[in-house]
Amino acid sequence: MEIITIEPNELLTIDGPASVRVIEGRFYVLGVDYGPGNAFTVMRGRRVVAKSLEKGKVEIIVGPEGNFEKVGKSSDEVIEIWERALSEVSLRNSVIVVLGAMDVGKTTITTILTNKGVKEGLKVGIIDGDPGQNDVGPPTTVSAAIANGFITHLTQLKALKSIFIETTSIEYVWNYALSSIVKLVDYLKTRHSVDFVIINTDGWISGPDAIKFKLGLVDQVGANYAIVIKRENEANELLSKLSEWGGKTIVLPSPPNARVRDRDDRKIRREMGYSKYIMPPRDLTINLRDKPIINLPLFRGLTYDRSMLNLIRRVLGPTMYIEQWGDVAVAIGNVKEFHMKTLSNVNIAVLPMNWERGLLVALEDRENYLLTLGVLKRIYYNTGKAVITVSRNFDRENEVSHIRLGMIRLNENFEEVEKVLYIGKLESMLQSQGIPIISK
Ligand SMILES: Nc1ncnc2c1ncn2[C@@H]1O[C@H](COP(=O)(O)OP(=O)(O)OP(=O)(O)O)[C@@H](O)[C@H]1O
Ligand SMILES: [Mg+2]
């Protein structure tokens, strides 16, 4: 523990894990003024900049890898530019979308705006729309929460509703991510009467689809503000398209000395997210005839009799199971990789044995909200049952309406081992047959 004194207008950079208590003076931290007796924490791996508003004293406890540093006085430090710009924003009845590339400060801006709303006495709804680094809900989801007080990080919020979007790579599922975020905004407004909604987004902002997604988002959530955090030229294309949009766009600089996370760091954080969510594990058996897989409705299609099966085996080779819906079929065979075959006008997707082992899945309620994430262990084709690893703390089995397959394979340690993109292919194939799966 250390006690340090700080001059007025001095900045203090705090790297988590750390906890700070104000003894004297006033400090501005993420949109909040903290006075004597107030305390806040900085999470592991995060950097927070505190500004003293008058001469003061703070007590700091830093954990392993934590640190703090007085960085002197500065008049154009990013937090001051942010504060000036954000104080012009009128929060009540607003929907604000925070946009920008990776590590530019989107989560930090979302935190500041949350605190500003709380300070104004508003009921603030927050949506974390970043499935890769979701701080409100588990990875692979978009999640909604309401703030009950000041926060220093979004992980301090509790998810009220999450929607599973199957993967952390938003480019494969952006249409579904978009409609899911729209649904969460509507949920916060109609069921919780929030006064203000702030939406944090993922860092995918370059390229035609990314821009279509982000413009679609500001448009469909009825945003009146888009906040774009810009690092060099990264957001130029997005900004030029936003200039034709009817709402207000605010461009903010990104902190030059941010703590950036590399790919491995992000992956490890996600894996901790899965394991934290599922541990301690237990196996749950689900009867897929009662609670089907929504994006691969096994046991709801046509199965073949023995003579047909023998015929099929002559063409496909050893085939353990086959099921048909309209002009498409799925076969489980003794093959190495997923591939397509056509047999008298039927498109057959051939899946390798054990294709399901380790797939991340969601157990969902009737409204397609996430009840829990799980890991698929095995499907038994003779009984129509699936064994799924879920958390021992999961107790909402009676609310499960269906399962949704994800596109990520995990190993026993909940580490990501493979992106299973053919799940997406199966979905579009089934959708082309009018099989009512998700709207992508
Ligand atoms: N004013 C600041 N000065 C220095 N570092 C900052 C400042 N504000 C935020 N940071 C740090 O910069 C890093 C990136 O910020 P943040 O997580 O908000 O960005 P992001 O755009 O949400 O990133 P991601 O792409 O990972 O979601 C974090 O470690 C954060 O603590
Ligand atoms: Mg973020």
Coordinates of C-alpha atoms and ligand atoms in Angstrom, one line a residue:
M1 CA 0.0 0.0 0.0
E2 CA 1.2 3.5 -0.8
I3 CA -0.1 6.9 -0.1
I4 CA 0.8 9.6 -2.6
T5 CA 0.1 13.2 -2.8
I6 CA -1.0 14.9 -6.1
E7 CA -1.0 18.4 -7.3
P8 CA -4.0 20.0 -9.0
N9 CA -4.5 19.0 -12.6
E10 CA -1.9 16.2 -12.3
L11 CA -2.6 12.9 -14.1
L12 CA -2.1 9.5 -12.6
T13 CA -1.9 6.4 -14.9
I14 CA -3.0 3.3 -13.1
D15 CA -2.4 -0.2 -14.6
G16 CA -4.6 -2.9 -13.0
P17 CA -5.0 -4.8 -10.9
A18 CA -5.1 -1.9 -8.5
S19 CA -7.4 -0.4 -6.0
V20 CA -7.5 3.3 -5.2
R21 CA -9.0 5.2 -2.3
V22 CA -9.3 8.9 -2.1
I23 CA -8.1 10.4 1.2
E24 CA -8.2 14.1 0.3
G25 CA -9.1 16.1 -2.7
R26 CA -11.1 15.3 -5.8
F27 CA -10.3 13.0 -8.7
Y28 CA -11.9 12.7 -12.1
V29 CA -11.9 9.1 -13.3
L30 CA -13.9 7.8 -16.3
G31 CA -16.6 10.4 -16.1
V32 CA -16.9 10.4 -12.3
D33 CA -15.6 12.8 -9.6
Y34 CA -14.4 10.8 -6.6
G35 CA -14.0 12.6 -3.3
P36 CA -12.7 11.6 0.2
G37 CA -13.7 8.1 1.2
N38 CA -14.6 7.1 -2.4
A39 CA -12.7 4.1 -3.9
F40 CA -12.4 2.5 -7.2
T41 CA -10.6 -0.5 -8.7
V42 CA -8.7 -1.0 -12.0
M43 CA -9.0 -4.5 -13.4
R44 CA -6.1 -6.6 -14.5
G45 CA -4.8 -5.7 -17.9
R46 CA -6.5 -2.3 -18.0
R47 CA -5.1 1.2 -17.9
V48 CA -7.1 4.0 -16.3
V49 CA -6.0 7.6 -16.2
A50 CA -7.1 9.7 -13.2
K51 CA -6.9 13.4 -13.1
S52 CA -6.7 15.3 -9.8
L53 CA -9.0 18.3 -9.7
E54 CA -7.4 19.8 -6.6
K55 CA -4.4 19.1 -4.4
G56 CA -5.1 15.6 -2.9
K57 CA -3.9 12.4 -1.5
V58 CA -4.8 8.8 -2.5
E59 CA -4.1 5.4 -1.1
I60 CA -3.1 2.8 -3.8
I61 CA -2.8 -0.9 -3.5
V62 CA -1.4 -2.6 -6.6
G63 CA -1.6 -6.3 -7.4
P64 CA 0.8 -8.5 -9.4
E65 CA 1.6 -6.8 -12.8
G66 CA -0.2 -3.7 -11.5
N67 CA 1.5 -0.3 -11.6
F68 CA 0.9 3.4 -11.3
E69 CA 2.7 6.5 -12.4
K70 CA 2.3 10.2 -12.1
V71 CA 2.5 11.6 -15.6
G72 CA 2.5 15.3 -14.7
K73 CA 0.2 18.0 -16.0
S74 CA -1.0 18.1 -19.5
S75 CA -3.6 20.3 -21.1
D76 CA -4.5 18.3 -24.2
E77 CA -4.4 14.8 -22.8
V78 CA -6.9 12.6 -24.5
I79 CA -9.2 12.3 -21.4
E80 CA -9.7 16.1 -21.4
I81 CA -10.5 16.1 -25.1
W82 CA -12.9 13.3 -24.5
E83 CA -14.5 15.0 -21.5
R84 CA -15.0 18.2 -23.4
A85 CA -16.6 16.5 -26.4
L86 CA -18.8 14.1 -24.3
S87 CA -20.1 16.9 -22.1
E88 CA -21.9 18.3 -25.2
V89 CA -23.8 15.1 -25.7
S90 CA -27.3 15.1 -24.4
L91 CA -27.9 11.6 -22.9
R92 CA -31.6 11.5 -22.0
N93 CA -33.6 9.5 -24.6
S94 CA -30.4 9.0 -26.7
V95 CA -29.1 5.9 -28.3
I96 CA -25.3 6.2 -28.8
V97 CA -23.2 3.8 -30.8
V98 CA -19.4 3.7 -30.1
L99 CA -17.4 2.8 -33.1
G100 CA -13.7 2.3 -33.8
A101 CA -10.9 -0.2 -34.6
M102 CA -9.3 -2.5 -32.1
D103 CA -7.9 -1.1 -28.9
V104 CA -8.8 2.5 -29.6
G105 CA -10.8 3.0 -26.4
K106 CA -14.4 1.9 -27.3
T107 CA -14.9 0.1 -24.0
T108 CA -13.5 3.1 -22.1
I109 CA -15.8 5.6 -23.8
T110 CA -18.7 3.2 -23.1
T111 CA -17.7 3.2 -19.4
I112 CA -17.5 7.0 -19.3
L113 CA -20.9 7.5 -20.9
T114 CA -22.4 4.9 -18.5
N115 CA -21.0 6.9 -15.6
K116 CA -22.2 10.2 -17.0
G117 CA -25.7 8.8 -17.4
V118 CA -25.7 7.4 -13.8
K119 CA -24.5 10.8 -12.5
E120 CA -27.5 12.5 -14.2
G121 CA -29.8 10.0 -12.4
L122 CA -30.7 8.2 -15.7
K123 CA -31.5 4.6 -16.0
V124 CA -28.7 3.6 -18.3
G125 CA -28.9 0.6 -20.6
I126 CA -25.6 -0.8 -21.9
I127 CA -25.1 -3.2 -24.8
D128 CA -21.8 -4.9 -25.3
G129 CA -21.9 -5.7 -29.0
D130 CA -18.3 -7.1 -29.2
P131 CA -18.5 -10.9 -29.3
G132 CA -14.7 -11.3 -29.3
Q133 CA -14.0 -9.3 -26.1
N134 CA -17.4 -9.2 -24.5
D135 CA -17.2 -7.7 -21.0
V136 CA -20.8 -7.9 -20.0
G137 CA -21.6 -11.5 -21.2
P138 CA -19.5 -14.5 -22.3
P139 CA -17.5 -14.5 -25.5
T140 CA -19.6 -15.2 -28.7
T141 CA -22.5 -13.2 -27.4
V142 CA -23.9 -9.7 -27.6
S143 CA -25.2 -8.8 -24.1
A144 CA -27.3 -6.2 -22.4
A145 CA -27.1 -4.8 -18.9
I146 CA -28.3 -1.9 -16.7
A147 CA -26.0 0.2 -14.6
N148 CA -26.8 0.4 -10.9
G149 CA -23.9 2.7 -10.0
F150 CA -20.6 4.0 -11.1
I151 CA -18.2 1.6 -12.8
T152 CA -14.6 1.5 -13.8
H153 CA -15.0 -1.4 -16.2
L154 CA -17.9 -3.0 -18.1
T155 CA -17.2 -6.4 -16.4
Q156 CA -18.7 -4.9 -13.3
L157 CA -22.1 -5.0 -15.0
K158 CA -24.4 -8.1 -14.9
A159 CA -25.8 -9.3 -18.1
L160 CA -29.6 -9.3 -18.1
K161 CA -29.9 -10.8 -21.5
S162 CA -27.4 -12.3 -23.9
I163 CA -27.8 -13.5 -27.5
F164 CA -25.4 -16.2 -28.8
I165 CA -24.1 -15.3 -32.3
E166 CA -22.1 -18.5 -32.8
T167 CA -18.6 -17.2 -33.2
T168 CA -16.3 -14.4 -32.2
S169 CA -15.5 -13.6 -35.8
I170 CA -18.3 -11.1 -36.5
E171 CA -17.7 -11.0 -40.2
Y172 CA -19.4 -14.4 -40.6
V173 CA -22.5 -13.5 -38.7
W174 CA -22.9 -9.7 -38.9
N175 CA -26.5 -9.8 -40.1
Y176 CA -27.5 -11.9 -37.1
A177 CA -25.3 -9.7 -34.8
L178 CA -27.1 -6.6 -36.1
S179 CA -30.6 -8.0 -35.6
S180 CA -29.6 -9.2 -32.1
I181 CA -28.3 -5.8 -31.0
V182 CA -31.5 -4.2 -32.3
K183 CA -33.5 -6.8 -30.3
L184 CA -31.5 -6.0 -27.2
V185 CA -32.1 -2.2 -27.6
D186 CA -35.8 -2.9 -27.9
Y187 CA -35.7 -5.2 -24.8
L188 CA -34.0 -2.5 -22.7
K189 CA -36.4 0.1 -23.8
T190 CA -39.7 -1.8 -23.6
R191 CA -39.0 -4.1 -20.6
H192 CA -36.8 -1.9 -18.5
S193 CA -37.8 1.6 -19.7
V194 CA -34.2 2.8 -19.8
D195 CA -33.6 6.5 -20.4
F196 CA -30.5 6.1 -22.5
V197 CA -28.8 3.3 -24.4
I198 CA -25.1 3.0 -25.1
I199 CA -23.8 0.4 -27.5
N200 CA -20.2 -0.8 -27.5
T201 CA -19.2 -2.5 -30.8
D202 CA -16.4 -4.7 -32.2
G203 CA -13.4 -3.4 -34.0
W204 CA -14.3 -4.5 -37.5
I205 CA -14.7 -1.3 -39.4
S206 CA -12.8 -1.7 -42.7
G207 CA -14.2 -3.1 -45.9
P208 CA -17.6 -3.0 -47.6
D209 CA -19.4 -5.5 -45.3
A210 CA -18.0 -4.0 -42.1
I211 CA -19.2 -0.6 -43.2
K212 CA -22.6 -2.0 -44.2
F213 CA -22.9 -3.6 -40.8
K214 CA -21.9 -0.4 -38.9
L215 CA -24.2 1.9 -40.9
G216 CA -27.0 -0.7 -40.7
L217 CA -26.5 -0.7 -36.9
V218 CA -26.6 3.1 -36.3
D219 CA -29.6 3.2 -38.6
Q220 CA -31.6 0.3 -37.2
V221 CA -31.1 1.0 -33.5
G222 CA -32.3 4.5 -34.2
A223 CA -29.1 6.1 -32.9
N224 CA -28.9 9.8 -32.6
Y225 CA -25.1 9.8 -32.0
A226 CA -22.3 7.8 -33.4
I227 CA -19.0 8.3 -31.6
V228 CA -16.1 7.3 -33.7
I229 CA -12.7 6.9 -32.1
K230 CA -10.1 7.4 -34.7
R231 CA -6.5 6.2 -34.8
E232 CA -4.7 7.5 -37.8
N233 CA -6.6 6.8 -41.0
E234 CA -8.3 3.6 -39.8
A235 CA -11.9 5.0 -39.7
N236 CA -11.8 7.2 -42.8
E237 CA -14.0 5.1 -45.0
L238 CA -16.6 4.7 -42.2
L239 CA -16.5 8.4 -41.5
S240 CA -17.1 9.3 -45.1
K241 CA -20.2 7.0 -45.2
L242 CA -21.4 8.3 -41.9
S243 CA -21.4 11.9 -43.2
E244 CA -24.5 10.9 -45.2
W245 CA -26.3 9.6 -42.1
G246 CA -28.9 11.8 -40.4
G247 CA -27.5 11.5 -36.8
K248 CA -24.7 13.3 -35.2
T249 CA -21.1 12.0 -35.5
I250 CA -18.5 12.8 -33.0
V251 CA -14.9 12.0 -33.8
L252 CA -12.5 11.5 -30.9
P253 CA -8.8 10.7 -30.8
S254 CA -7.5 7.4 -29.4
P255 CA -5.1 7.4 -26.4
P256 CA -1.6 7.3 -27.8
N257 CA -0.3 5.2 -24.9
A258 CA -3.0 2.7 -24.6
R259 CA -2.2 -0.8 -23.5
V260 CA -2.7 -2.9 -26.6
R261 CA -3.6 -6.6 -26.6
D262 CA -2.2 -9.0 -29.2
R263 CA -4.2 -11.8 -30.7
D264 CA -2.9 -14.4 -28.2
D265 CA -3.9 -12.1 -25.4
R266 CA -7.4 -11.8 -26.7
K267 CA -7.7 -15.5 -27.3
I268 CA -6.5 -16.3 -23.7
R269 CA -9.0 -13.8 -22.3
R270 CA -11.8 -15.4 -24.3
E271 CA -10.8 -18.9 -23.2
M272 CA -10.8 -17.7 -19.6
G273 CA -14.3 -16.4 -20.4
Y274 CA -15.5 -19.8 -21.5
S275 CA -14.0 -21.7 -18.7
K276 CA -15.2 -19.2 -16.1
Y277 CA -18.6 -19.6 -17.5
I278 CA -18.7 -23.4 -17.7
M279 CA -16.6 -24.4 -14.6
P280 CA -17.4 -26.4 -12.6
P281 CA -18.7 -28.6 -15.4
R282 CA -21.4 -31.3 -15.5
D283 CA -23.0 -33.3 -18.3
L284 CA -26.5 -32.6 -19.3
T285 CA -28.4 -35.0 -21.6
I286 CA -30.9 -33.3 -24.0
N287 CA -33.4 -35.1 -26.1
L288 CA -33.1 -33.5 -29.5
R289 CA -36.5 -34.7 -30.5
D290 CA -38.0 -32.4 -27.8
K291 CA -35.4 -29.7 -27.8
P292 CA -34.0 -29.6 -31.4
I293 CA -30.9 -28.0 -32.8
I294 CA -32.3 -24.9 -34.4
N295 CA -29.6 -24.6 -37.0
L296 CA -29.4 -28.3 -37.8
P297 CA -32.8 -29.9 -37.1
L298 CA -31.7 -33.5 -36.7
F299 CA -34.4 -36.1 -36.2
R300 CA -37.0 -33.8 -37.8
G301 CA -36.3 -34.8 -41.4
L302 CA -36.5 -37.9 -43.4
T303 CA -34.5 -41.0 -42.5
Y304 CA -33.8 -43.8 -44.9
D305 CA -34.6 -47.5 -44.7
R306 CA -32.0 -50.2 -44.9
S307 CA -32.0 -50.7 -48.6
M308 CA -31.8 -47.0 -49.3
L309 CA -28.9 -46.8 -46.8
N310 CA -27.1 -49.6 -48.6
L311 CA -27.5 -47.8 -51.9
I312 CA -26.1 -44.6 -50.4
R313 CA -23.2 -46.4 -48.8
R314 CA -22.2 -47.7 -52.3
V315 CA -21.8 -44.0 -53.4
L316 CA -20.6 -42.3 -50.2
G317 CA -18.7 -45.1 -48.6
P318 CA -19.2 -46.1 -44.9
T319 CA -22.1 -43.9 -43.7
M320 CA -23.2 -44.0 -40.1
Y321 CA -26.2 -41.8 -40.4
I322 CA -28.2 -39.8 -43.0
E323 CA -31.1 -37.5 -42.8
Q324 CA -32.8 -35.5 -45.5
W325 CA -34.8 -32.2 -45.6
G326 CA -36.2 -31.3 -49.1
D327 CA -33.4 -31.4 -51.6
V328 CA -30.6 -31.4 -49.0
A329 CA -29.3 -34.1 -46.7
V330 CA -26.6 -34.5 -44.0
A331 CA -24.6 -37.7 -43.8
I332 CA -22.1 -38.7 -41.1
G333 CA -19.4 -40.7 -42.8
N334 CA -15.9 -42.1 -42.4
V335 CA -14.4 -39.0 -43.9
K336 CA -11.6 -36.7 -42.8
E337 CA -13.2 -33.4 -43.8
F338 CA -16.6 -31.8 -44.4
H339 CA -17.5 -31.9 -48.1
M340 CA -20.5 -31.8 -50.4
K341 CA -21.8 -34.6 -52.7
T342 CA -24.7 -34.6 -55.1
L343 CA -26.8 -37.7 -55.6
S344 CA -29.9 -37.7 -57.8
N345 CA -30.5 -34.0 -57.2
V346 CA -30.0 -34.2 -53.5
N347 CA -27.2 -32.1 -52.1
I348 CA -25.5 -34.1 -49.3
A349 CA -23.3 -32.5 -46.8
V350 CA -20.9 -35.2 -45.5
L351 CA -19.7 -34.6 -42.0
P352 CA -16.8 -36.5 -40.4
M353 CA -17.6 -38.8 -37.4
N354 CA -17.2 -36.9 -34.2
W355 CA -17.9 -33.7 -36.0
E356 CA -19.9 -32.5 -33.0
R357 CA -17.2 -33.2 -30.4
G358 CA -16.2 -30.0 -28.6
L359 CA -18.5 -27.6 -30.5
L360 CA -19.5 -24.6 -28.6
V361 CA -23.3 -24.5 -28.3
A362 CA -26.0 -22.4 -26.8
L363 CA -29.0 -23.5 -24.9
E364 CA -31.7 -21.0 -25.7
D365 CA -35.2 -20.0 -24.5
R366 CA -38.3 -19.6 -26.6
E367 CA -37.3 -16.1 -27.5
N368 CA -33.8 -17.1 -28.6
Y369 CA -32.1 -15.6 -25.7
L370 CA -29.1 -17.4 -24.2
L371 CA -29.7 -19.5 -21.1
T372 CA -26.2 -20.9 -21.0
L373 CA -23.3 -21.8 -23.2
G374 CA -22.2 -25.4 -23.3
V375 CA -19.8 -27.8 -25.1
L376 CA -21.3 -30.5 -27.2
K377 CA -19.8 -33.9 -26.3
R378 CA -21.7 -36.3 -28.4
I379 CA -24.9 -36.9 -30.3
Y380 CA -26.4 -40.4 -30.2
Y381 CA -28.2 -41.0 -33.5
N382 CA -30.0 -44.1 -32.3
T383 CA -31.7 -42.4 -29.3
G384 CA -31.7 -38.8 -30.6
K385 CA -30.0 -37.6 -27.5
A386 CA -27.1 -35.2 -27.0
V387 CA -24.7 -34.9 -24.2
I388 CA -23.6 -31.3 -23.5
T389 CA -21.2 -30.0 -20.9
V390 CA -22.7 -27.1 -19.0
S391 CA -21.9 -25.5 -15.7
R392 CA -23.0 -27.2 -12.5
N393 CA -24.5 -23.8 -11.5
F394 CA -26.9 -23.9 -14.5
D395 CA -30.4 -24.5 -13.2
R396 CA -32.7 -23.3 -15.9
E397 CA -33.1 -26.6 -17.8
N398 CA -36.9 -26.4 -17.8
E399 CA -36.7 -23.2 -19.9
V400 CA -34.6 -24.7 -22.7
S401 CA -36.5 -24.6 -25.9
H402 CA -33.7 -25.5 -28.4
I403 CA -30.0 -25.7 -29.0
R404 CA -27.9 -23.6 -31.3
L405 CA -24.6 -24.9 -32.7
G406 CA -21.7 -22.5 -32.7
M407 CA -18.8 -22.3 -35.1
I408 CA -16.0 -22.7 -32.5
R409 CA -14.5 -26.0 -31.3
L410 CA -13.1 -26.1 -27.8
N411 CA -10.9 -28.8 -26.2
E412 CA -11.3 -30.2 -22.7
N413 CA -9.5 -27.1 -21.3
F414 CA -12.0 -24.8 -23.0
E415 CA -9.3 -23.6 -25.4
E416 CA -10.3 -22.6 -28.9
V417 CA -8.9 -25.3 -31.3
E418 CA -10.8 -24.7 -34.5
K419 CA -13.2 -22.4 -36.4
V420 CA -15.9 -24.7 -37.7
L421 CA -17.1 -22.7 -40.6
Y422 CA -19.1 -25.5 -42.2
I423 CA -21.8 -25.0 -39.6
G424 CA -22.5 -21.7 -41.3
K425 CA -22.6 -23.5 -44.7
L426 CA -25.0 -26.1 -43.3
E427 CA -27.2 -23.3 -42.1
S428 CA -27.4 -21.5 -45.4
M429 CA -28.0 -24.8 -47.2
L430 CA -30.9 -25.7 -44.9
Q431 CA -32.3 -22.2 -45.2
S432 CA -32.4 -22.5 -48.9
Q433 CA -34.8 -25.3 -48.3
G434 CA -37.0 -23.1 -46.3
I435 CA -36.0 -24.8 -43.1
P436 CA -36.8 -22.2 -40.5
I437 CA -33.5 -21.6 -38.8
I438 CA -32.1 -18.3 -37.9
S439 CA -32.5 -15.2 -40.0
K440 CA -29.0 -14.5 -41.3
Ligands
LIG1 N1 -6.7 7.9 -21.6 C1 -6.1 6.8 -21.6 N2 -4.7 6.7 -21.6 C2 -4.1 5.6 -21.7 N3 -4.7 4.4 -21.8 C3 -6.0 4.3 -21.9 C4 -6.8 5.5 -21.8 N4 -8.1 5.2 -21.9 C5 -8.1 3.8 -22.1 N5 -6.9 3.3 -22.0 C6 -6.5 1.9 -22.1 O1 -6.4 1.6 -23.5 C7 -6.7 0.2 -23.7 C8 -7.7 0.0 -24.8 O2 -8.9 0.6 -24.4 P1 -10.3 -0.1 -24.6 O3 -10.3 -1.4 -24.0 O4 -11.3 0.9 -24.1 O5 -10.4 -0.1 -26.1 P2 -11.3 -1.0 -27.1 O6 -11.4 -0.2 -28.3 O7 -12.6 -1.3 -26.4 O8 -10.5 -2.3 -27.3 P3 -11.0 -3.8 -27.8 O9 -10.7 -3.7 -29.3 O10 -10.0 -4.7 -27.1 O11 -12.4 -3.9 -27.5 C9 -7.2 -0.3 -22.4 O12 -6.1 -1.0 -21.7 C10 -7.5 0.9 -21.6 O13 -7.4 0.7 -20.2
MG2 MG -13.6 -3.2 -26.1

